[in-house]
């Protein structure tokens, strides 16, 4: 037996203004996308913005449903919108922002486990890492190099 370690490295920025111009712009699209979220039940609006390889930006937001499990997270709305419209375009980065009317989100809101798995599928498919940048409404921003770094011991098609 031996101990192994799968540590995650991330960059922590004090706020959105510390990001590069490209990342800040992408995050602004994510923030803007929160405004069109359909979140009447949780009042928790999430926006996601994908920077594609041709520098176009595709956004998504969470879409809730009176039958709660039928709703969908912003990240999956965005990645499925991208993959269904442009199946051969690679994704360079995803920015995620969240705002709640219940409280001020002053720490980074990471993608949920199901979204990490869904995003990971496309990272593997395209053979190129996708940077992930996420924040709450205000305050710190986290940036990682890949989806894989958010998903240790991940499952992919190589097991099938
Ligand atoms: N939500 C997202 O859109 N992305 C996440 O990664 C976490 C949660 C949404 C789902 C639901 O509409 C609301 O936030 C509260 O869970």
Short mmCIF file of C-alpha atoms and ligand atoms in Angstrom, two decimals:
data_model
loop_
_atom_site.label_atom_id
_atom_site.label_comp_id
_atom_site.label_asym_id
_atom_site.label_seq_id
_atom_site.Cartn_x
_atom_site.Cartn_y
_atom_site.Cartn_z
CA UNK A 1 0.00 0.00 0.00
CA UNK A 2 1.18 3.51 -0.65
CA UNK A 3 -0.33 6.89 -0.21
CA UNK A 4 -1.06 8.81 -3.39
CA UNK A 5 -2.05 12.42 -3.77
CA UNK A 6 -4.16 14.02 -6.46
CA UNK A 7 -3.85 17.66 -5.46
CA UNK A 8 -5.62 20.36 -7.42
CA UNK A 9 -3.82 23.52 -8.40
CA UNK A 10 -5.81 26.69 -8.92
CA UNK A 11 -5.19 30.39 -9.17
CA UNK A 12 -7.02 32.69 -6.78
CA UNK A 13 -7.67 36.26 -7.92
CA UNK A 14 -8.86 38.85 -5.45
CA UNK A 15 -11.56 40.02 -7.82
CA UNK A 16 -12.61 40.13 -11.45
CA UNK A 17 -10.35 43.11 -12.18
CA UNK A 18 -7.25 40.99 -11.58
CA UNK A 19 -8.12 38.71 -14.49
CA UNK A 20 -6.56 39.09 -17.93
CA UNK A 21 -8.60 41.13 -20.40
CA UNK A 22 -9.75 37.98 -22.21
CA UNK A 23 -10.85 36.25 -18.98
CA UNK A 24 -12.50 39.39 -17.61
CA UNK A 25 -14.47 39.84 -20.81
CA UNK A 26 -15.59 36.19 -20.71
CA UNK A 27 -16.61 36.54 -17.07
CA UNK A 28 -18.64 39.62 -17.96
CA UNK A 29 -20.57 37.50 -20.46
CA UNK A 30 -21.18 34.92 -17.72
CA UNK A 31 -22.44 37.65 -15.37
CA UNK A 32 -24.69 38.99 -18.13
CA UNK A 33 -26.05 35.50 -18.74
CA UNK A 34 -27.19 35.25 -15.10
CA UNK A 35 -29.73 37.98 -15.91
CA UNK A 36 -31.61 35.69 -18.30
CA UNK A 37 -31.60 32.62 -16.03
CA UNK A 38 -34.99 31.11 -15.36
CA UNK A 39 -34.70 30.46 -11.64
CA UNK A 40 -38.07 31.27 -10.04
CA UNK A 41 -37.75 28.48 -7.47
CA UNK A 42 -34.21 28.75 -6.13
CA UNK A 43 -33.74 32.46 -6.90
CA UNK A 44 -30.16 31.36 -7.63
CA UNK A 45 -29.15 32.51 -11.09
CA UNK A 46 -26.09 31.03 -12.75
CA UNK A 47 -24.47 32.16 -16.00
CA UNK A 48 -21.87 30.31 -18.03
CA UNK A 49 -19.85 31.62 -20.97
CA UNK A 50 -17.74 29.45 -23.25
CA UNK A 51 -14.85 30.87 -25.25
CA UNK A 52 -14.62 28.81 -28.42
CA UNK A 53 -11.48 28.15 -30.48
CA UNK A 54 -12.54 30.78 -33.03
CA UNK A 55 -12.97 33.30 -30.19
CA UNK A 56 -16.76 33.33 -30.39
CA UNK A 57 -18.61 33.20 -27.08
CA UNK A 58 -21.56 30.93 -26.29
CA UNK A 59 -23.56 31.51 -23.13
CA UNK A 60 -26.10 29.59 -21.09
CA UNK A 61 -27.94 29.91 -17.81
CA UNK A 62 -29.89 27.68 -15.46
CA UNK A 63 -33.41 26.74 -16.51
CA UNK A 64 -35.62 25.55 -13.68
CA UNK A 65 -38.86 23.60 -13.76
CA UNK A 66 -41.86 23.20 -11.44
CA UNK A 67 -40.90 19.53 -11.47
CA UNK A 68 -37.56 20.40 -9.86
CA UNK A 69 -35.31 17.62 -11.25
CA UNK A 70 -36.39 18.54 -14.77
CA UNK A 71 -34.44 21.79 -14.57
CA UNK A 72 -30.89 22.19 -15.83
CA UNK A 73 -27.70 23.94 -14.72
CA UNK A 74 -26.15 26.82 -16.64
CA UNK A 75 -22.94 24.97 -17.47
CA UNK A 76 -24.73 22.08 -19.13
CA UNK A 77 -27.12 24.38 -21.00
CA UNK A 78 -24.04 26.20 -22.35
CA UNK A 79 -21.93 23.16 -23.27
CA UNK A 80 -24.86 21.37 -24.90
CA UNK A 81 -25.81 24.51 -26.80
CA UNK A 82 -22.22 24.68 -28.08
CA UNK A 83 -21.84 21.00 -28.86
CA UNK A 84 -25.24 20.67 -30.53
CA UNK A 85 -24.73 23.73 -32.74
CA UNK A 86 -20.98 23.42 -33.40
CA UNK A 87 -19.99 19.81 -32.74
CA UNK A 88 -16.49 20.22 -34.15
CA UNK A 89 -15.54 23.49 -32.50
CA UNK A 90 -13.24 23.21 -29.52
CA UNK A 91 -13.84 25.04 -26.26
CA UNK A 92 -10.96 27.04 -24.82
CA UNK A 93 -12.44 28.32 -21.56
CA UNK A 94 -15.59 28.42 -19.49
CA UNK A 95 -16.45 31.25 -17.09
CA UNK A 96 -19.16 30.78 -14.47
CA UNK A 97 -20.88 33.39 -12.30
CA UNK A 98 -23.79 33.19 -9.87
CA UNK A 99 -26.10 35.62 -8.12
CA UNK A 100 -28.75 34.86 -5.51
CA UNK A 101 -31.58 36.98 -4.23
CA UNK A 102 -31.33 35.13 -0.90
CA UNK A 103 -27.82 36.28 -0.07
CA UNK A 104 -24.78 38.01 -1.44
CA UNK A 105 -22.52 35.37 -2.95
CA UNK A 106 -19.08 36.60 -1.90
CA UNK A 107 -17.08 33.45 -2.65
CA UNK A 108 -16.51 31.51 -5.86
CA UNK A 109 -19.32 29.17 -6.90
CA UNK A 110 -17.81 26.07 -8.48
CA UNK A 111 -19.68 23.90 -10.98
CA UNK A 112 -21.69 21.04 -9.46
CA UNK A 113 -20.47 17.46 -9.77
CA UNK A 114 -22.83 16.57 -12.61
CA UNK A 115 -21.66 19.61 -14.61
CA UNK A 116 -18.03 18.70 -14.03
CA UNK A 117 -18.70 15.23 -15.43
CA UNK A 118 -20.62 16.62 -18.42
CA UNK A 119 -17.93 19.19 -19.20
CA UNK A 120 -15.22 16.56 -18.80
CA UNK A 121 -16.78 14.48 -21.59
CA UNK A 122 -16.10 17.29 -24.06
CA UNK A 123 -12.61 18.00 -22.72
CA UNK A 124 -11.72 14.36 -23.41
CA UNK A 125 -13.50 14.43 -26.78
CA UNK A 126 -11.61 17.50 -28.02
CA UNK A 127 -8.26 16.34 -26.63
CA UNK A 128 -7.52 19.77 -25.26
CA UNK A 129 -7.90 21.17 -21.76
CA UNK A 130 -10.65 23.66 -20.98
CA UNK A 131 -9.79 26.41 -18.50
CA UNK A 132 -12.41 27.03 -15.83
CA UNK A 133 -12.92 30.43 -14.21
CA UNK A 134 -15.59 30.86 -11.54
CA UNK A 135 -16.85 33.45 -9.07
CA UNK A 136 -19.90 34.39 -7.05
CA UNK A 137 -21.47 37.82 -7.30
CA UNK A 138 -18.47 39.64 -5.83
CA UNK A 139 -15.01 38.83 -4.49
CA UNK A 140 -12.53 36.12 -5.27
CA UNK A 141 -12.26 34.37 -8.60
CA UNK A 142 -10.81 30.88 -9.04
CA UNK A 143 -9.15 29.67 -12.21
CA UNK A 144 -8.08 26.11 -13.02
CA UNK A 145 -6.28 24.75 -16.09
CA UNK A 146 -8.73 22.02 -16.90
CA UNK A 147 -11.99 20.30 -16.07
CA UNK A 148 -9.96 17.21 -15.16
CA UNK A 149 -8.32 19.12 -12.31
CA UNK A 150 -11.79 19.54 -10.77
CA UNK A 151 -12.57 15.86 -11.13
CA UNK A 152 -9.99 13.49 -9.65
CA UNK A 153 -10.46 9.76 -10.35
CA UNK A 154 -12.77 10.73 -13.18
CA UNK A 155 -14.78 8.33 -15.31
CA UNK A 156 -14.49 8.37 -19.09
CA UNK A 157 -15.13 6.18 -22.11
CA UNK A 158 -11.79 4.38 -21.75
CA UNK A 159 -13.47 2.21 -19.09
CA UNK A 160 -16.26 1.10 -21.42
N1 LIG B 1 -26.93 25.49 -10.62
C1 LIG B 1 -26.24 25.73 -11.78
O1 LIG B 1 -26.77 26.30 -12.75
N2 LIG B 1 -24.96 25.32 -11.84
C2 LIG B 1 -24.30 24.69 -10.84
O2 LIG B 1 -23.16 24.25 -11.03
C3 LIG B 1 -24.93 24.57 -9.54
C4 LIG B 1 -26.38 24.85 -9.48
C5 LIG B 1 -28.34 25.90 -10.58
C6 LIG B 1 -29.30 24.75 -10.55
C7 LIG B 1 -30.50 25.38 -9.89
O3 LIG B 1 -31.29 26.01 -10.88
C8 LIG B 1 -29.91 26.44 -8.97
O4 LIG B 1 -28.58 26.65 -9.42
C9 LIG B 1 -29.88 26.03 -7.50
O5 LIG B 1 -29.28 24.81 -7.33
#
